GROMACS .gro file of C-alpha atoms in nm:
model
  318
    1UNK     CA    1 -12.716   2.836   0.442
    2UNK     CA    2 -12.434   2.838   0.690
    3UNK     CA    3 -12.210   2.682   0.446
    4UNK     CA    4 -12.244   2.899   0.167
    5UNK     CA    5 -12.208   3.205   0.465
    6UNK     CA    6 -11.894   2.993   0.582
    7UNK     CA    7 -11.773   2.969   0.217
    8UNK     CA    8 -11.825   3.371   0.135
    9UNK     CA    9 -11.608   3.442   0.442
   10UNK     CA   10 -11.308   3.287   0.285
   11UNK     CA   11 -11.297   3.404  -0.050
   12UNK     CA   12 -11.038   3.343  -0.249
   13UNK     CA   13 -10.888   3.563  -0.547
   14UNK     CA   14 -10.738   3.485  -0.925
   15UNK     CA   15 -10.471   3.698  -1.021
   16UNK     CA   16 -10.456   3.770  -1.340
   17UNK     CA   17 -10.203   3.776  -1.647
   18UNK     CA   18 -10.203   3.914  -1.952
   19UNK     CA   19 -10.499   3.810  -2.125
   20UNK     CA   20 -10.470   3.665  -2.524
   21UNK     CA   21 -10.064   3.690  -2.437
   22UNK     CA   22 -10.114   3.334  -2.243
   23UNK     CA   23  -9.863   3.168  -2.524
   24UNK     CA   24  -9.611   3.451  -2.452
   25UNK     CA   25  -9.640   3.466  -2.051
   26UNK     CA   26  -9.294   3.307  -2.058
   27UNK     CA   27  -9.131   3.589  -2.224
   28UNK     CA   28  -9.345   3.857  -2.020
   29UNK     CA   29  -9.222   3.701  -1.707
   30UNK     CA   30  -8.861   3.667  -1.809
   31UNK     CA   31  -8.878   4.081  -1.902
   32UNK     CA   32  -9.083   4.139  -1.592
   33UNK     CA   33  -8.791   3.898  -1.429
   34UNK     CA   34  -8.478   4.098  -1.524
   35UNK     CA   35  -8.684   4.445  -1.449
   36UNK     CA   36  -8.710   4.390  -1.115
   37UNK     CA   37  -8.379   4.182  -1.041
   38UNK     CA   38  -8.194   4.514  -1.194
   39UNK     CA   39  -8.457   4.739  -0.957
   40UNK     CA   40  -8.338   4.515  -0.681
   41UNK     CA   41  -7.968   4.523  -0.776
   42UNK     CA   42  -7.950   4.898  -0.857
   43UNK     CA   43  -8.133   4.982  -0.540
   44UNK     CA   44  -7.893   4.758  -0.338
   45UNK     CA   45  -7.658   4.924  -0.485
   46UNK     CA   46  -7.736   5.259  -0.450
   47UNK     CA   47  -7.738   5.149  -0.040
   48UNK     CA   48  -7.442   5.011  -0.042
   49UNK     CA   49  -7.235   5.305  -0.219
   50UNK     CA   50  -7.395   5.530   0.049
   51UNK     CA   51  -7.343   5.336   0.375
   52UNK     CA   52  -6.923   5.230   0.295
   53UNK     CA   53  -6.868   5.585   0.203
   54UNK     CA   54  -6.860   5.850   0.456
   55UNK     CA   55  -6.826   6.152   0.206
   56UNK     CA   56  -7.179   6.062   0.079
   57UNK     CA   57  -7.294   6.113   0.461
   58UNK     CA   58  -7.523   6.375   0.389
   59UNK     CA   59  -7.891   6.492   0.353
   60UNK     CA   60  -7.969   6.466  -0.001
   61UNK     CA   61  -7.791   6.096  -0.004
   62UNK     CA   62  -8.045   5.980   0.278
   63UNK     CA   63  -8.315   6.134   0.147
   64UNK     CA   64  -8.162   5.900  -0.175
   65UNK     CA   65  -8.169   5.585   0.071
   66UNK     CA   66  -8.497   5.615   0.218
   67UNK     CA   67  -8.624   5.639  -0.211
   68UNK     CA   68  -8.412   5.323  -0.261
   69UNK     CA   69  -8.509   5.139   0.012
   70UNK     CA   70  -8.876   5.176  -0.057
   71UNK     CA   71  -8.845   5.087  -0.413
   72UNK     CA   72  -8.695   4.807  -0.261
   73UNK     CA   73  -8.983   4.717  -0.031
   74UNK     CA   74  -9.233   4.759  -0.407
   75UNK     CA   75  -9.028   4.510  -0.619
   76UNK     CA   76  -8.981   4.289  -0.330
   77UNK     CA   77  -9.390   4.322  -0.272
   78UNK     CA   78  -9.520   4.286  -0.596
   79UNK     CA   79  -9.240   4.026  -0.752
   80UNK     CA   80  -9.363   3.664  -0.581
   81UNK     CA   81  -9.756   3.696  -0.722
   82UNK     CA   82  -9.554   3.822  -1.067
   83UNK     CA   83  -9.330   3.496  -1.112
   84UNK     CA   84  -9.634   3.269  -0.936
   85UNK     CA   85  -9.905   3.391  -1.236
   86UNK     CA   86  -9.691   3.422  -1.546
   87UNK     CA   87  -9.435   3.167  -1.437
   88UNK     CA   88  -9.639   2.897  -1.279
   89UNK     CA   89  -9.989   2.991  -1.416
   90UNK     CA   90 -10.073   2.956  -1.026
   91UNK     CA   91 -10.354   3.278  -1.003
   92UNK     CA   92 -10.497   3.178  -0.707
   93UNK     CA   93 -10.432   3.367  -0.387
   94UNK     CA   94 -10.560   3.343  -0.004
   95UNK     CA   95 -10.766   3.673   0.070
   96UNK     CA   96 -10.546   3.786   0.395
   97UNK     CA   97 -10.248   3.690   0.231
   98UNK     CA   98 -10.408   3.939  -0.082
   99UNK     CA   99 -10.472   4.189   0.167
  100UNK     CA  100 -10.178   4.201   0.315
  101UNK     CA  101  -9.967   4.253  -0.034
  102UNK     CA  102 -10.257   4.507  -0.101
  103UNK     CA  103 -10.140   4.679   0.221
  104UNK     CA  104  -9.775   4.691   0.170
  105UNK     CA  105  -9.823   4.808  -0.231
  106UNK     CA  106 -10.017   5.103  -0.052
  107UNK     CA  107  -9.789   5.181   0.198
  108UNK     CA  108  -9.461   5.152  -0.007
  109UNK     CA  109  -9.580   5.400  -0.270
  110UNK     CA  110  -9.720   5.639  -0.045
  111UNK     CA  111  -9.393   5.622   0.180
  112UNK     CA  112  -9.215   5.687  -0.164
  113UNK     CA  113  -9.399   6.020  -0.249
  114UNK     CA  114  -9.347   6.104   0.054
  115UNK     CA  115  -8.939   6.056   0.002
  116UNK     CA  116  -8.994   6.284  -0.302
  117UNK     CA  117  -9.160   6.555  -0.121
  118UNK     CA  118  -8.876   6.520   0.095
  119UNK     CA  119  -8.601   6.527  -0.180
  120UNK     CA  120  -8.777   6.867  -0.269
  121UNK     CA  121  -8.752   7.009   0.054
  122UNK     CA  122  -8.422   6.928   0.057
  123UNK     CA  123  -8.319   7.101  -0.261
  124UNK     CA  124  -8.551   7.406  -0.201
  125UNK     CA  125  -8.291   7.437   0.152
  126UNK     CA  126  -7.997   7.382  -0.046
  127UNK     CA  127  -8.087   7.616  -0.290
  128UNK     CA  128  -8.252   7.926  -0.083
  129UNK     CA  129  -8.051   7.896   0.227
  130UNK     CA  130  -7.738   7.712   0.062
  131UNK     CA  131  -7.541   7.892   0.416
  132UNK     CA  132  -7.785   7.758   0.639
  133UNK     CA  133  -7.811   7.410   0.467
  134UNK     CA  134  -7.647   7.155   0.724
  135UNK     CA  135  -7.775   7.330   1.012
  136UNK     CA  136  -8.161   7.290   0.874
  137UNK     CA  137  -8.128   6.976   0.741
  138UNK     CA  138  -7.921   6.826   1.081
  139UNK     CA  139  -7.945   6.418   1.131
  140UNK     CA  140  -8.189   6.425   1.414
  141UNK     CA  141  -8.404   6.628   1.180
  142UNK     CA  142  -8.378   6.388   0.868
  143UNK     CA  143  -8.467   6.109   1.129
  144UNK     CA  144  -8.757   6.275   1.210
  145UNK     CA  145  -8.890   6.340   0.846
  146UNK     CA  146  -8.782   5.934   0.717
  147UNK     CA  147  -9.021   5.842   1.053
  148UNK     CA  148  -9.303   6.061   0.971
  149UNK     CA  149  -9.313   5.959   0.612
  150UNK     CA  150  -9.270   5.591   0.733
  151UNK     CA  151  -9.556   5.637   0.997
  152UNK     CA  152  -9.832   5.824   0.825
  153UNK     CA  153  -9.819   5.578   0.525
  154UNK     CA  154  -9.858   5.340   0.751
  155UNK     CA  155 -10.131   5.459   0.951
  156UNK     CA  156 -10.322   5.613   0.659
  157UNK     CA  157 -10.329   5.220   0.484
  158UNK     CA  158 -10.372   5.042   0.788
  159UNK     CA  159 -10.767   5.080   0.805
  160UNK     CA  160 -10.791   4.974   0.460
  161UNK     CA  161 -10.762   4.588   0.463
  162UNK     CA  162 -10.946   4.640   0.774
  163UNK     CA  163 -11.234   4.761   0.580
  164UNK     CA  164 -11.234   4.546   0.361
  165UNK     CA  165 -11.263   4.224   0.598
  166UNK     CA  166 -11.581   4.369   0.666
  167UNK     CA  167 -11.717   4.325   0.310
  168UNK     CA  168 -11.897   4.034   0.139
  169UNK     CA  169 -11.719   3.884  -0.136
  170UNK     CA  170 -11.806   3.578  -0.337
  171UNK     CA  171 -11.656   3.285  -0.356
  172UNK     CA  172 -11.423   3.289  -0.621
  173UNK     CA  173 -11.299   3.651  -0.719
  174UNK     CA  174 -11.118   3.770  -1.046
  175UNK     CA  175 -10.868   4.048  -0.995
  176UNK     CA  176 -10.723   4.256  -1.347
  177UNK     CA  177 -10.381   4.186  -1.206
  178UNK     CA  178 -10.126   3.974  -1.081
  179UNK     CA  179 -10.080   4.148  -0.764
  180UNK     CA  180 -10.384   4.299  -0.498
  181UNK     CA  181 -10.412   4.704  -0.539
  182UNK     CA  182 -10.744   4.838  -0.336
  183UNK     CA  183 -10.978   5.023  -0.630
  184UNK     CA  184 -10.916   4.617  -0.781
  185UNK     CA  185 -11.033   4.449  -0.507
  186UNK     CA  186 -11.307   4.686  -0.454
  187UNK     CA  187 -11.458   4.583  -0.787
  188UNK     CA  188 -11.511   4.208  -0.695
  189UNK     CA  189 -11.724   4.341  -0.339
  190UNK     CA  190 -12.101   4.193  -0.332
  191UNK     CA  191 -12.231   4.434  -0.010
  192UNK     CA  192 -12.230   4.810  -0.011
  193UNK     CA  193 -11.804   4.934  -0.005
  194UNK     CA  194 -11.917   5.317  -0.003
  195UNK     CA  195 -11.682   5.299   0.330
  196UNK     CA  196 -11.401   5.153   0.180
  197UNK     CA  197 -11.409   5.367  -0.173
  198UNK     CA  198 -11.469   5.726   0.047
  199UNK     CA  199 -11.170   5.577   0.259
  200UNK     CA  200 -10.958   5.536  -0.018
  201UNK     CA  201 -11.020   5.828  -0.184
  202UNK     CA  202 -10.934   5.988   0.156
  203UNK     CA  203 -10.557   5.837   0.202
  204UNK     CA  204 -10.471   5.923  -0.165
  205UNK     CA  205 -10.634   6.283  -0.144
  206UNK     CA  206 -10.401   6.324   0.225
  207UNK     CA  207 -10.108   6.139   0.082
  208UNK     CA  208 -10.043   6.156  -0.324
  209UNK     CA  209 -10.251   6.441  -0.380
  210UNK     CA  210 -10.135   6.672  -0.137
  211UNK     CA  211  -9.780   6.532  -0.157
  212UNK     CA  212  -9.765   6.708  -0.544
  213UNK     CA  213  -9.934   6.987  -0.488
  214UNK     CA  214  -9.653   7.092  -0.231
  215UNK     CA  215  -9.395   6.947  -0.457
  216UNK     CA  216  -9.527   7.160  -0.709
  217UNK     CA  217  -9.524   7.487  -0.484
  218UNK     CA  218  -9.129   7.346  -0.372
  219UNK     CA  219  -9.042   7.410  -0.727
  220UNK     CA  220  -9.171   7.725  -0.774
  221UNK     CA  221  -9.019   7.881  -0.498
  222UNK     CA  222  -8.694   7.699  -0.675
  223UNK     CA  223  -8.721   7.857  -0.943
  224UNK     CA  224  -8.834   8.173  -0.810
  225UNK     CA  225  -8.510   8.153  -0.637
  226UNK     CA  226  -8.307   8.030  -0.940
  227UNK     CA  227  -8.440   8.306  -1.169
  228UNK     CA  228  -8.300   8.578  -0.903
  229UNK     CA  229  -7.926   8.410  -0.963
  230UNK     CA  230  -7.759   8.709  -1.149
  231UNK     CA  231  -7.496   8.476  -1.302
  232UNK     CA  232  -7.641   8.210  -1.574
  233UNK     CA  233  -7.425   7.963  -1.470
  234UNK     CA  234  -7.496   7.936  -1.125
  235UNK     CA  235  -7.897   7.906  -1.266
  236UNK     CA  236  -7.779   7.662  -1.500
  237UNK     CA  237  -7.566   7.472  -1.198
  238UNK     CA  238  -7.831   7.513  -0.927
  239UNK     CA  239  -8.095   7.348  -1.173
  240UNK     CA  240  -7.898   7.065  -1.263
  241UNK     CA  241  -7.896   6.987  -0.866
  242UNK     CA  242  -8.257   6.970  -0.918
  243UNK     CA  243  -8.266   6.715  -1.262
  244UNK     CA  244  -8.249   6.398  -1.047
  245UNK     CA  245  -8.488   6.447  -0.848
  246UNK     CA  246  -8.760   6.588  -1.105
  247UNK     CA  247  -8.707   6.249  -1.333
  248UNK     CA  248  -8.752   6.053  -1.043
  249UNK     CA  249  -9.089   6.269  -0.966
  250UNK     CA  250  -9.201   6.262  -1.304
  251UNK     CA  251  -9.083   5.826  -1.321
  252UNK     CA  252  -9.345   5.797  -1.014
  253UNK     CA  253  -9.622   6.029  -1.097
  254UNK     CA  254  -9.686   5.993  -1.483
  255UNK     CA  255  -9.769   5.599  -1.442
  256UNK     CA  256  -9.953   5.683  -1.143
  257UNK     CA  257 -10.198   5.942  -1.328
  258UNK     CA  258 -10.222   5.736  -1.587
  259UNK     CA  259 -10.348   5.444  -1.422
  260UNK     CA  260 -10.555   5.625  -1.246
  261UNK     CA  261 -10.722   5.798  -1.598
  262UNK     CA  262 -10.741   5.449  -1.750
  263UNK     CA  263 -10.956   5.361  -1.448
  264UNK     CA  264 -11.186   5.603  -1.483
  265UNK     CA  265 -11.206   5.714  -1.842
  266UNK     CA  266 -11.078   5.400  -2.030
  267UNK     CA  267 -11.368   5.130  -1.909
  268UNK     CA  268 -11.381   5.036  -2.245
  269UNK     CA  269 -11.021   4.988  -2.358
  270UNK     CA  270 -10.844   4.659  -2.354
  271UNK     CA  271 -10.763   4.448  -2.076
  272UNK     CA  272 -10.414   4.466  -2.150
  273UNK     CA  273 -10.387   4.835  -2.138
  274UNK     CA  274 -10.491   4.840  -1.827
  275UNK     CA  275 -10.259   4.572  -1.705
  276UNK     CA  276  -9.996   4.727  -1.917
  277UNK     CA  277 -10.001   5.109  -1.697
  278UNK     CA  278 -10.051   4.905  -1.380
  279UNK     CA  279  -9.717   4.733  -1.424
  280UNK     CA  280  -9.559   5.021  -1.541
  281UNK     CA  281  -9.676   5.197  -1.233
  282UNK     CA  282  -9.490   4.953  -0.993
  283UNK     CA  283  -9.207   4.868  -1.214
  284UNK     CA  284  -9.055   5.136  -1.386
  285UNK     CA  285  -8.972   5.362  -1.029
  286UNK     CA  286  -8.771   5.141  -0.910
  287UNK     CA  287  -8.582   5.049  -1.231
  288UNK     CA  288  -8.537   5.401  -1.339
  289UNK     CA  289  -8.464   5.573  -0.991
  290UNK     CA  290  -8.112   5.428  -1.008
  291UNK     CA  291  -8.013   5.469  -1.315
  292UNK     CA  292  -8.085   5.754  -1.361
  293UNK     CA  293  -7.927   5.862  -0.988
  294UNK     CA  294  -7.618   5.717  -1.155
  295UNK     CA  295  -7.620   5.920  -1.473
  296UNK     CA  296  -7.696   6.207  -1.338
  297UNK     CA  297  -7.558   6.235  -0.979
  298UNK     CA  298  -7.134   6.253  -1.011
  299UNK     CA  299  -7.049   6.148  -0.672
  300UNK     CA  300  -7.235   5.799  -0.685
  301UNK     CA  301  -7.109   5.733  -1.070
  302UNK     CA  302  -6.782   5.781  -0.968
  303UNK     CA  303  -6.783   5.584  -0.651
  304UNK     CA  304  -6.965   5.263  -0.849
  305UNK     CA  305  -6.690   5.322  -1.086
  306UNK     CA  306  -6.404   5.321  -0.807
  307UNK     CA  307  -6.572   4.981  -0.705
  308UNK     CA  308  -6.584   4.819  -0.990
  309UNK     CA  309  -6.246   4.902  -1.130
  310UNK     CA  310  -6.172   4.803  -0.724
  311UNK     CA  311  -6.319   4.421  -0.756
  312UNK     CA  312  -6.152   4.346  -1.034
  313UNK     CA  313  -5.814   4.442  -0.995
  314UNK     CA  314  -5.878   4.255  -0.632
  315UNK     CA  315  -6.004   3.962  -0.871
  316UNK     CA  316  -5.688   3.985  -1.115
  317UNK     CA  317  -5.915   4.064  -1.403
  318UNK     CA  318  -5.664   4.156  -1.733
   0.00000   0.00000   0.00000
């Protein structure tokens, strides 16, 4: 009896793939591969541009870093268990070492909406208060917001994995994914989790939840603001400020949602699917953000630009 107690204590979890793709795992993982290699690249990238040039010293730019460097922190979370699984066909993970990816997943996404609600804030100032713009959105003040959205994500996940040590679990564990996220690791729990589940619902109804609704209200004071512009263009040009930052909002939030409805309404669709919006959800953001940050934002395409052409005249490149 103390054995099989001993055993249940240290469970261990099997990622999983993509199930009935097994014979195609290599080409998943090559995809998957170059996704998040270009995330990382375009992210570093995005950093570097910023830091080595002072004229892009300024809010909306660091509200920019703080989004890249969490993206950063996703890819370079969920990436190892990726390669292991699909690469190695090695599913098998130690439970703290689950918990602790499960933790930083958690905390990375909720410190990226809050970057987002951020961003808004930031163009609701520069767009209401355009006069009054650097003295709002000072350094010390942007220090303060990048801490508080660093600490409550933090704090709000940190109780989580705690929770969940408490739990019974059997011995071996199937996950539906090839990294930990919490509502997965829930599923596999043998003792009552009502704790954990109310808990979780808690940090995403005090984090995600209330970080759109406000984003939402940011952008209809915007436009409320916008729509009072007598001259079109100067609507037209204050909006296109604001196209960024909406496709990054929409990039984060759509796959989000729709993981979330495929866990509670699609029970009966295929495994895939569900493995399918989960990736999505932690790949795309941090492919898309900067890329489209590039396309859209002048200042950074033309200082990637004045780099490149930089490097290769440096390199003697015809």
């Amino acid at each position: 009896m103390s054995s099989s107690n001993e055993s249940a204590s240290h469970p261990v979890f099997l990622l999983t793939g993509f199930p009935g793709l097994e014979n195609s795992h290599i080409w998943i993982c090559t995809t998957i591969s170059s996704i998040c290699f270009m995330a990382i690249a375009g992210n570093c990238t995005i950093l570097f541009i910023i830091k080595t040039d002072q004229t892009l010293h300024e809010p909306m730019y660091y509200f920019l870093s703080m989004l890249a460097l969490s993206d950063l922190g996703l890819s370079a979370t969920t990436l190892p268990t990726m390669l292991s699984v699909l690469w190695f066909n090695h599913r098998a993970i130690n439970f703290n070492a689950c918990l602790v990816q499960m933790y930083f997943i958690h905390t990375f996404s909720i410190v990226e909406s809050g970057v987002l609600l951020s961003m808004a804030f930031d163009r609701l100032v520069a767009i209401r208060n355009p006069l009054r713009y650097t003295s709002i959105l000072t350094n010390e003040t942007i220090i303060k917001i990048g801490t508080g959205v660093a600490i409550r994500a933090t704090l709000l996940v940190f109780p989580t994995p705690l929770l969940l040590k408490r739990l019974q679990f059997g011995r071996v564990n199937v996950l539906s994914y090839s990294f930990c996220l919490h509502q997965d690791i829930l599923k596999t729990v043998c003792s009552d989790n009502r704790i954990s589940s109310i808990y979780g619902l808690m940090v995403v109804i005090s984090s995600m939840a209330l970080d759109s609704v406000l984003l939402v209200l940011s952008y209809i004071l915007i436009l409320k603001t916008v729509l009072s512009i007598a001259s079109r263009a100067e609507r037209l040009r204050a909006l296109n400020t604001c196209i960024s930052h909406i496709c990054a909002v929409l990039t984060f939030y759509i796959p989000m949602i729709g993981l979330s409805m495929i866990h509670r309404y699609g029970k009966n669709a295929p495994p895939v699917v569900h493995i399918l919006m989960a990736n999505v959800y932690l790949l795309v953001p941090p492919l898309m953000n900067p890329i489209v940050y590039t396309v859209k934002t002048k200042q950074i395409r033309r200082r990637i630009f004045k780099r490149f052409w930089e490097g290769k005249e440096s390199s003697g490149a015809p």
